[in-house]
XYZ file of C-alpha atoms in Angstrom:
633
model
C 110.822 106.711 -7.964
C 114.625 107.824 -10.058
C 115.455 106.615 -13.314
C 117.190 103.882 -12.379
C 115.196 102.439 -10.597
C 111.991 103.259 -13.203
C 114.707 101.751 -15.669
C 114.999 98.145 -13.947
C 111.783 97.767 -13.144
C 111.395 97.776 -17.218
C 113.717 95.891 -17.946
C 113.415 93.119 -15.319
C 108.966 93.476 -16.401
C 106.466 92.142 -18.827
C 105.749 95.482 -20.590
C 108.758 95.882 -22.624
C 109.717 93.239 -25.881
C 113.103 91.416 -25.494
C 114.225 94.031 -28.307
C 113.155 96.603 -26.521
C 115.306 95.395 -23.767
C 118.419 94.460 -25.743
C 118.096 97.416 -27.177
C 118.689 99.445 -24.266
C 121.166 96.533 -23.503
C 123.227 97.596 -26.844
C 123.031 101.125 -26.632
C 124.345 101.483 -22.721
C 127.223 99.217 -23.662
C 128.168 101.109 -26.750
C 127.180 104.757 -25.834
C 127.914 104.168 -21.687
C 124.411 105.847 -21.281
C 122.901 107.275 -18.057
C 119.394 106.099 -16.843
C 117.158 108.281 -17.981
C 118.444 108.362 -21.839
C 118.339 104.706 -21.583
C 114.824 104.517 -20.493
C 113.137 106.848 -23.186
C 114.974 104.461 -25.883
C 113.175 101.442 -24.605
C 110.507 103.376 -24.326
C 110.588 104.493 -27.797
C 111.428 101.111 -28.874
C 107.662 100.007 -26.999
C 105.593 102.800 -28.590
C 106.458 100.835 -32.323
C 104.932 98.007 -30.620
C 102.088 99.637 -29.584
C 101.780 100.942 -33.734
C 103.233 104.271 -32.922
C 105.569 106.398 -35.054
C 107.265 108.439 -32.411
C 107.335 108.544 -27.990
C 106.099 111.826 -27.437
C 108.374 113.823 -24.709
C 105.046 114.971 -23.184
C 104.125 111.222 -22.328
C 108.165 110.859 -20.380
C 107.547 113.549 -17.538
C 110.752 112.848 -15.787
C 112.186 115.546 -16.971
C 110.816 119.043 -19.309
C 111.425 118.993 -23.338
C 114.536 121.324 -22.425
C 115.936 119.087 -19.664
C 115.645 116.293 -22.930
C 116.779 118.021 -25.226
C 120.360 118.713 -22.843
C 120.448 115.691 -22.493
C 120.204 114.157 -25.757
C 122.657 117.111 -27.424
C 125.424 115.225 -25.319
C 125.344 112.516 -27.228
C 125.360 113.506 -30.791
C 126.023 110.156 -32.813
C 122.787 108.642 -31.214
C 120.575 111.450 -31.636
C 119.807 114.520 -34.362
C 118.719 117.062 -32.993
C 119.853 119.343 -36.007
C 122.659 118.556 -37.685
C 121.756 115.776 -39.912
C 124.132 112.290 -39.935
C 122.390 109.519 -39.957
C 122.041 108.976 -36.113
C 119.123 106.088 -34.863
C 116.872 108.765 -33.754
C 115.220 111.545 -34.344
C 114.276 114.279 -32.127
C 111.431 116.695 -33.968
C 108.182 117.553 -33.456
C 108.485 117.462 -29.430
C 109.222 113.706 -30.323
C 111.654 111.356 -30.371
C 111.451 108.786 -33.862
C 113.446 105.710 -34.400
C 115.049 106.723 -37.652
C 113.673 104.525 -40.257
C 110.326 105.454 -39.552
C 111.272 108.546 -39.075
C 112.442 108.748 -43.009
C 109.236 106.447 -43.923
C 107.396 109.695 -42.052
C 109.010 112.702 -43.838
C 108.396 109.919 -47.439
C 105.177 109.740 -47.225
C 104.474 113.447 -46.260
C 106.821 114.436 -49.311
C 104.569 112.621 -51.397
C 101.622 114.157 -49.934
C 102.929 117.358 -51.171
C 103.945 116.934 -54.349
C 100.326 115.104 -55.530
C 98.693 117.325 -54.874
C 100.384 120.505 -57.211
C 100.404 117.110 -59.702
C 96.610 116.984 -58.523
C 95.725 120.590 -58.858
C 97.472 120.370 -62.291
C 95.409 117.017 -63.578
C 91.896 118.786 -62.573
C 93.114 121.973 -64.710
C 93.495 119.954 -67.890
C 90.460 117.844 -67.571
C 87.279 119.250 -69.570
C 83.953 118.925 -67.067
C 82.044 118.627 -70.632
C 83.771 115.901 -71.645
C 84.062 114.142 -68.151
C 80.590 114.681 -67.468
C 79.703 112.852 -70.711
C 81.997 109.824 -69.649
C 80.193 109.332 -65.955
C 76.637 109.924 -67.766
C 76.153 106.331 -68.627
C 77.707 104.459 -65.537
C 76.061 106.913 -62.484
C 72.445 107.909 -64.290
C 70.213 110.266 -62.485
C 67.902 108.771 -59.824
C 65.101 109.916 -57.645
C 68.333 110.232 -55.072
C 70.561 112.262 -56.543
C 67.989 115.203 -57.015
C 67.921 115.868 -53.682
C 71.444 115.060 -52.643
C 74.856 113.943 -54.400
C 75.780 110.701 -56.039
C 78.790 110.087 -54.160
C 79.835 107.760 -55.990
C 80.375 109.772 -59.116
C 81.755 112.683 -57.638
C 84.135 110.056 -55.750
C 84.662 108.886 -59.359
C 85.251 112.801 -60.048
C 87.680 113.589 -57.920
C 90.086 110.193 -58.184
C 89.630 110.914 -62.886
C 91.393 114.350 -61.593
C 93.934 113.564 -58.886
C 97.279 112.168 -59.530
C 96.826 110.329 -55.855
C 93.463 109.891 -54.311
C 91.412 108.447 -51.511
C 87.821 106.959 -51.808
C 86.343 105.649 -48.172
C 83.523 104.422 -47.140
C 81.906 101.840 -44.889
C 80.548 98.635 -45.779
C 78.348 97.959 -48.683
C 79.015 101.773 -50.139
C 80.302 100.619 -53.536
C 84.188 101.402 -53.397
C 84.348 98.459 -56.076
C 81.581 99.560 -57.925
C 83.165 103.439 -58.317
C 86.521 102.008 -58.407
C 85.383 100.020 -61.710
C 83.668 102.729 -62.778
C 86.562 105.328 -62.402
C 88.983 102.245 -64.617
C 86.751 103.047 -67.244
C 86.371 106.234 -67.172
C 90.036 107.003 -67.378
C 90.519 104.193 -69.832
C 87.871 106.542 -72.254
C 89.488 109.584 -71.422
C 92.573 107.843 -73.071
C 90.940 106.669 -75.692
C 89.299 109.983 -76.740
C 92.477 111.640 -76.800
C 94.448 109.257 -79.222
C 96.785 107.590 -75.964
C 97.430 104.216 -75.535
C 95.375 102.942 -72.591
C 97.300 102.820 -69.377
C 98.489 100.084 -67.917
C 96.973 99.737 -63.993
C 97.491 97.466 -61.640
C 94.871 96.146 -59.015
C 96.812 95.138 -55.461
C 95.375 94.473 -51.821
C 97.832 93.793 -48.158
C 96.649 90.180 -48.128
C 95.674 87.184 -50.574
C 92.066 86.700 -49.556
C 90.977 90.450 -49.907
C 93.285 90.331 -52.751
C 91.007 87.118 -54.618
C 87.471 88.811 -52.685
C 88.189 92.200 -54.430
C 89.269 89.776 -57.759
C 85.927 88.179 -57.356
C 84.106 91.639 -57.340
C 85.513 94.036 -60.036
C 84.179 90.596 -62.066
C 81.052 90.144 -61.246
C 80.669 94.031 -61.248
C 82.487 94.660 -64.900
C 80.511 92.831 -66.509
C 77.212 94.873 -65.868
C 78.420 97.949 -66.360
C 77.742 99.314 -70.029
C 80.806 99.959 -71.607
C 82.145 98.393 -74.670
C 83.847 95.289 -74.975
C 87.380 96.339 -76.421
C 86.740 99.534 -72.915
C 86.084 96.499 -70.637
C 89.100 93.993 -71.549
C 91.524 97.164 -70.525
C 90.029 97.049 -67.639
C 92.633 94.225 -65.507
C 90.928 92.213 -63.044
C 93.812 89.556 -61.656
C 94.328 91.157 -58.122
C 98.216 90.374 -56.971
C 99.074 90.860 -53.236
C 101.184 94.292 -52.327
C 104.156 91.585 -51.340
C 103.665 89.662 -54.286
C 103.002 93.259 -56.557
C 106.466 94.140 -55.384
C 108.739 91.065 -54.725
C 108.852 90.214 -51.320
C 112.682 89.175 -50.853
C 112.250 86.373 -47.903
C 113.611 86.978 -44.306
C 114.400 91.136 -45.610
C 112.583 93.859 -45.077
C 113.569 94.745 -48.974
C 111.697 94.486 -52.005
C 112.130 93.665 -55.935
C 110.867 96.755 -56.972
C 112.528 99.989 -55.441
C 113.202 103.711 -56.968
C 115.612 101.752 -58.856
C 113.741 99.001 -60.333
C 110.306 100.470 -60.696
C 106.722 98.941 -60.969
C 105.687 99.136 -64.585
C 102.558 100.684 -64.397
C 100.314 104.179 -64.641
C 98.048 103.961 -62.296
C 97.452 101.188 -58.904
C 94.573 100.802 -57.086
C 94.906 99.041 -53.600
C 91.812 98.132 -51.376
C 92.036 97.603 -47.986
C 94.116 99.886 -47.398
C 93.449 100.282 -43.969
C 95.721 97.980 -43.590
C 98.805 99.663 -44.737
C 101.531 100.388 -42.330
C 103.494 103.053 -42.913
C 107.009 100.766 -44.359
C 104.325 98.892 -46.712
C 103.619 102.216 -47.910
C 106.798 103.338 -47.676
C 108.011 100.472 -49.679
C 104.939 100.938 -52.494
C 105.943 104.960 -53.095
C 109.279 104.433 -53.524
C 108.589 101.470 -56.136
C 105.931 103.687 -57.655
C 107.305 105.930 -60.965
C 107.374 109.242 -61.159
C 104.335 109.636 -63.604
C 102.294 107.334 -61.929
C 98.323 108.099 -60.039
C 97.952 106.158 -56.782
C 94.305 105.307 -55.733
C 93.949 104.102 -51.717
C 90.450 102.015 -51.648
C 89.395 101.365 -47.656
C 87.005 101.865 -44.169
C 88.120 105.039 -42.567
C 87.106 103.680 -39.612
C 88.396 100.147 -39.317
C 91.003 98.934 -37.741
C 94.744 100.629 -37.539
C 97.231 98.050 -38.983
C 98.884 96.064 -36.899
C 102.269 97.518 -38.057
C 103.342 100.844 -36.540
C 101.272 103.983 -37.902
C 97.331 104.919 -38.684
C 97.402 106.003 -42.853
C 94.012 105.167 -43.317
C 92.578 107.056 -40.083
C 95.244 110.021 -40.876
C 94.310 110.658 -44.133
C 90.215 110.662 -44.552
C 90.285 112.743 -40.458
C 88.222 114.995 -42.137
C 86.548 113.378 -44.951
C 83.340 113.245 -43.018
C 83.608 117.327 -42.637
C 84.318 117.331 -46.220
C 86.543 120.562 -46.110
C 86.199 121.066 -50.079
C 87.039 124.079 -50.925
C 84.689 126.716 -52.291
C 87.236 125.728 -56.035
C 86.173 122.425 -55.775
C 82.684 122.549 -55.055
C 82.104 124.520 -58.128
C 83.929 122.324 -60.126
C 81.833 119.430 -58.379
C 79.048 120.749 -58.978
C 79.137 120.634 -62.518
C 79.502 116.970 -62.514
C 76.470 116.179 -60.032
C 72.889 116.034 -60.488
C 72.675 118.284 -56.787
C 75.050 120.777 -55.700
C 77.917 119.990 -52.630
C 76.335 120.709 -49.154
C 77.429 124.225 -47.223
C 78.496 121.689 -44.141
C 80.802 120.734 -46.537
C 82.931 123.357 -47.943
C 85.984 124.844 -45.825
C 87.831 127.477 -47.446
C 90.478 126.159 -44.250
C 90.460 122.935 -45.920
C 93.750 121.243 -46.509
C 94.746 120.147 -50.384
C 94.828 116.786 -49.478
C 90.586 117.143 -48.973
C 90.681 118.084 -52.626
C 91.540 114.462 -53.603
C 89.303 112.193 -50.968
C 86.000 111.282 -51.893
C 83.754 109.446 -48.817
C 80.921 107.352 -50.206
C 77.873 107.952 -47.939
C 74.878 104.979 -48.331
C 75.239 102.048 -47.794
C 73.909 99.428 -49.988
C 74.249 96.407 -48.096
C 72.633 97.260 -45.278
C 68.479 98.955 -44.622
C 69.264 101.836 -42.536
C 66.857 100.671 -40.488
C 68.674 97.217 -39.362
C 69.867 95.972 -36.558
C 73.692 96.042 -38.220
C 73.442 99.785 -39.576
C 72.406 100.899 -36.395
C 74.770 99.282 -34.602
C 77.577 99.975 -36.452
C 76.391 103.747 -36.426
C 76.119 103.572 -32.728
C 79.552 102.608 -32.092
C 81.372 104.875 -34.619
C 79.403 107.741 -33.099
C 80.457 106.768 -29.190
C 76.826 106.447 -28.483
C 77.604 103.231 -25.797
C 73.695 103.574 -24.344
C 72.463 103.277 -27.693
C 74.912 99.979 -28.307
C 73.338 97.961 -25.511
C 69.540 99.562 -26.489
C 70.472 98.042 -29.967
C 71.927 94.997 -28.475
C 68.963 94.040 -26.519
C 66.455 94.595 -28.971
C 64.587 92.721 -31.629
C 65.994 92.738 -34.790
C 66.282 89.957 -37.970
C 69.897 90.673 -38.321
C 71.400 91.290 -34.798
C 71.627 88.857 -31.790
C 72.660 89.088 -28.409
C 74.305 85.908 -26.817
C 75.356 85.968 -22.721
C 78.967 84.001 -22.874
C 78.167 82.661 -19.699
C 75.633 80.209 -21.371
C 77.470 77.437 -22.338
C 74.639 74.751 -23.291
C 73.315 77.733 -26.006
C 76.591 78.555 -26.877
C 76.677 75.005 -28.143
C 74.249 75.673 -30.344
C 75.413 77.794 -31.480
C 78.491 77.342 -32.426
C 76.348 74.171 -34.366
C 73.737 76.226 -36.067
C 74.604 80.072 -35.634
C 71.502 80.600 -34.675
C 69.958 81.252 -30.950
C 66.643 83.557 -32.062
C 64.284 80.957 -34.239
C 63.411 83.906 -35.823
C 66.640 84.584 -37.213
C 67.631 83.567 -40.675
C 70.896 83.328 -43.114
C 71.921 82.035 -39.688
C 74.780 79.070 -40.191
C 76.780 77.745 -37.521
C 79.951 75.486 -38.316
C 78.153 72.185 -39.036
C 77.239 73.825 -42.004
C 80.467 73.615 -44.038
C 81.254 70.574 -42.823
C 78.148 69.232 -44.156
C 79.665 70.168 -47.866
C 83.177 68.986 -46.096
C 81.699 65.471 -45.618
C 80.323 64.715 -49.727
C 83.913 63.932 -50.927
C 83.573 63.167 -54.708
C 84.065 59.682 -55.460
C 87.577 58.343 -55.821
C 87.748 58.475 -59.962
C 85.654 61.071 -60.047
C 87.433 64.632 -62.269
C 90.026 66.837 -61.157
C 87.576 69.577 -61.777
C 84.860 68.353 -59.867
C 87.188 67.764 -56.940
C 87.931 72.214 -57.811
C 84.793 73.179 -57.591
C 84.342 70.565 -54.337
C 86.828 72.023 -52.507
C 85.978 75.959 -54.037
C 82.303 74.762 -52.372
C 84.421 74.470 -49.277
C 85.506 77.393 -49.410
C 82.375 78.668 -49.580
C 80.575 77.316 -47.126
C 83.352 78.457 -44.683
C 82.965 81.873 -44.910
C 79.238 81.565 -43.973
C 80.487 81.883 -40.533
C 83.233 82.568 -38.135
C 84.000 83.656 -35.253
C 86.249 86.907 -34.190
C 87.781 87.419 -31.274
C 89.284 90.531 -29.797
C 92.442 88.562 -27.494
C 94.381 85.515 -28.213
C 94.455 84.422 -24.425
C 91.865 83.812 -22.005
C 88.870 82.320 -21.999
C 87.060 84.181 -25.039
C 90.514 84.440 -27.103
C 91.599 82.767 -29.856
C 93.214 80.036 -28.416
C 91.143 78.214 -25.973
C 87.827 79.289 -27.929
C 89.248 77.560 -31.141
C 90.400 74.671 -28.217
C 86.243 74.488 -27.241
C 84.912 74.153 -30.490
C 87.096 71.119 -31.460
C 85.821 69.486 -28.596
C 82.303 70.659 -29.225
C 82.346 69.936 -33.204
C 83.609 66.549 -32.092
C 80.910 65.503 -29.966
C 78.522 66.031 -32.320
C 80.085 63.141 -34.407
C 81.133 66.531 -37.047
C 84.824 65.907 -37.024
C 87.280 63.760 -35.903
C 89.728 65.543 -34.227
C 89.983 64.508 -30.067
C 93.815 66.322 -30.178
C 93.668 68.838 -26.905
C 96.780 70.521 -28.865
C 95.165 72.203 -31.900
C 97.821 70.911 -33.934
C 96.235 67.657 -35.483
C 95.663 67.447 -39.015
C 91.834 66.481 -39.946
C 88.997 66.850 -42.910
C 87.602 69.886 -42.361
C 89.986 72.055 -40.087
C 90.144 75.180 -40.995
C 93.615 76.736 -40.343
C 95.505 80.145 -41.468
C 98.702 81.278 -42.085
C 100.483 83.008 -39.222
C 103.782 83.878 -41.575
C 104.265 84.870 -44.518
C 105.781 82.228 -46.885
C 107.224 83.373 -49.864
C 108.473 79.393 -51.164
C 104.712 78.540 -51.023
C 103.219 81.810 -52.227
C 101.079 82.078 -48.834
C 100.953 84.819 -47.138
C 100.135 85.745 -43.309
C 96.381 85.663 -42.833
C 95.688 83.156 -45.835
C 92.970 80.691 -44.989
C 92.711 77.360 -46.343
C 90.523 73.960 -45.310
C 92.063 70.145 -44.565
C 90.209 68.060 -46.733
C 90.205 64.156 -47.417
C 90.931 64.218 -50.957
C 90.595 61.371 -54.103
C 94.049 61.557 -54.649
C 95.142 58.729 -58.020
C 92.138 56.516 -56.275
C 92.918 56.800 -52.623
C 91.938 59.435 -50.219
C 94.711 61.773 -49.201
C 94.926 64.489 -46.879
C 95.150 68.339 -48.391
C 94.909 71.599 -47.568
C 93.178 74.361 -50.284
C 93.394 77.434 -50.210
C 91.609 80.090 -52.398
C 93.979 81.248 -55.115
C 95.580 83.592 -56.464
C 95.127 82.683 -60.440
C 92.150 83.063 -61.890
C 92.630 79.650 -64.302
C 92.472 77.587 -60.603
C 89.620 77.604 -58.639
C 91.913 76.280 -55.358
C 95.389 75.373 -54.890
C 96.480 72.547 -52.512
C 99.382 72.607 -50.285
C 100.346 68.856 -48.422
C 100.124 69.923 -44.111
C 103.309 68.643 -44.072
C 104.637 71.782 -45.563
C 102.670 74.486 -43.630
C 104.820 74.579 -40.610
C 103.411 78.353 -39.134
C 99.479 77.489 -39.113
C 96.932 78.234 -36.797
C 93.522 76.584 -36.481
C 91.084 78.861 -37.557
C 87.915 78.509 -36.505
C 87.984 81.645 -34.208
C 90.858 84.337 -35.733
C 90.592 87.713 -34.139
C 89.093 90.987 -35.817
C 92.823 91.912 -37.108
C 93.132 89.259 -39.066
C 89.589 88.834 -39.960
C 89.930 92.466 -41.970
C 89.897 91.975 -46.104
C 87.075 89.242 -45.700
C 83.894 89.608 -45.022
C 81.437 86.850 -43.905
C 77.843 85.791 -44.069
C 77.383 85.705 -40.605
C 80.259 87.425 -38.367
C 80.489 86.369 -34.428
C 82.319 89.083 -32.338
C 83.768 87.677 -29.212
C 84.277 89.877 -26.254
C 86.893 88.838 -23.449
C 85.743 88.903 -20.021
C 88.809 91.564 -18.717
C 89.539 94.820 -19.906
C 92.407 95.015 -22.393
C 93.666 98.017 -24.297
C 93.283 95.959 -27.599
C 89.317 96.403 -26.956
C 88.376 99.873 -29.011
C 85.692 101.394 -31.076
C 87.455 100.241 -34.263
C 87.668 97.066 -33.126
C 84.097 96.445 -32.680
C 83.438 97.935 -35.661
C 85.225 95.990 -37.463
C 84.415 93.124 -36.045
C 80.582 94.251 -36.847
C 81.215 95.084 -40.878
C 82.610 92.106 -41.646
C 79.324 90.352 -41.873
C 77.321 90.582 -44.735
C 73.848 90.101 -43.174
C 73.608 88.120 -39.623
C 75.475 89.970 -36.279
C 75.946 87.717 -33.293
C 77.721 89.682 -30.482
C 78.735 87.053 -27.410
C 79.653 89.227 -24.507
C 80.564 87.874 -21.216
C 80.430 91.565 -19.399
C 78.467 94.253 -21.297
C 80.315 96.373 -18.905
C 82.805 95.703 -21.290
C 81.321 96.628 -24.535
C 80.740 100.229 -23.154
C 83.865 100.925 -22.473
C 85.937 99.551 -25.347
C 83.333 101.695 -27.469
C 84.660 105.186 -25.433
C 88.072 104.308 -26.211
C 89.206 105.121 -29.653
C 92.391 104.345 -31.349
C 95.248 106.849 -30.610
C 98.290 106.476 -32.141
C 101.144 108.877 -32.302
C 102.965 110.030 -35.335
C 101.919 112.355 -38.571
C 102.718 111.320 -42.195
C 99.923 115.318 -42.547
C 102.131 118.086 -43.678
């Protein structure tokens, strides 16, 4: 097939987005491009939609790499091959980039290189004996630490001596606990040196992740052995990154940038797997030169929705350690047990010396079904996954989607096995919704009720891999509404899934800066008392610690959708007592090992899998996310 025929096929087909097609049309008209280069530009744009930073030329076999370079060289105003004249496309690393994303990649890579140098100087300046003294009460020796290193303690030590650091680990490994202890240690170091306390900011990519982090930090801080003075120097307020940076409506720009940097000494960002390269670049631009940056997250979770796989790339060797012998000598001075030799490598990169991985989960018993399932998925053991799903674990349920009667019972009660504990269906939170306070109830009583509804709603959540089809978000939400209406739990009867009614959960689908709501925020529509009457209002968890919830009138919420079921991507940063993963009945490119793992690890107590075709589960586990582009040098 000729280049012209291939181009026409893409321009008329459904793969390319309207944006990709418009870009091709624009440059063809402006530059009189041949079909081959128009195809190259279209595919480069489409690659971004798939999460890639660039288009490797090996993915375009119509020409050899030399032939592509020769073609691009004929249009020096369009393609940068050597001299930089701010062309819209950049050829580098045997791939084609859109300039903006090439710039993001280079900016992050430069920051990592510079942070390596700063971190080495910082580590040399820290007295291990003093650091040990500060770590001791926060990470006391136990029977377990005599046999293996306390990775919370060592990750804390790594971050304390790094300009930039990453603390990664699976669910329940103690990332929040570790970072709270780290902040106490750093403030005590400041005190020992006679310096002013550090100005610390805490942030997360989404509102719900921010609220969850705030709650975890407060709970953790209360339990730790430290003076009230030092504890008061650890912040408990958490902001979304967009709010922290000062997002501008209808713009990709932020108020805080290189010219107006953030006023802080240290920034902690939780749920860093959700960070895309554009947001990371904006964050680095706004970071003062002297400030430290600490990323927390699970390297095995889904990558960001937008381009890049930042956390996975930064932590690609975390499992193996790749610590230099000199790093291990330093860590062993701070540990009750020596770092295993398997984690030592002379060939390790400088970045690995700034990464701590937490290796023990305190949420799940290693012998629990959820723990075994998550491990088997991460290891790509599809046969083992099937065996675990079909075994008799008290914290796992496997449900064939074809059994409609069972599905209805499941939606209401969350239970298909009689011996299962911690099960909760949607009837659990809807019972709380029905317990509306009296018309003359105090505002505090109304807020407490709304907060309890939001808490109870998080007890059970359906997670879908796809949006369309019988097992996609849209259809599942309609089906659930019908089941709940038939059971008399809600008054919704419309099949448009857009009516407002008491109990309707909604998710914000687009940032609304006027309301202070971000994409992914979840609220519940409630019939609340107001001035002696009942009115519908939507309750959202408040980022402001002085208020339990914030109320928004339904008429002001233009970009929301019903959220009995949400995509796995949208669930990141959340935890549910009972998480349910609903797989589609057909293969989709989004079905990957990372998606299955992320769905499983949203569960705190109980995980259920609704599987229409078991073969698809094995296929998904064999498929790992691969994104082109690299921010590491």
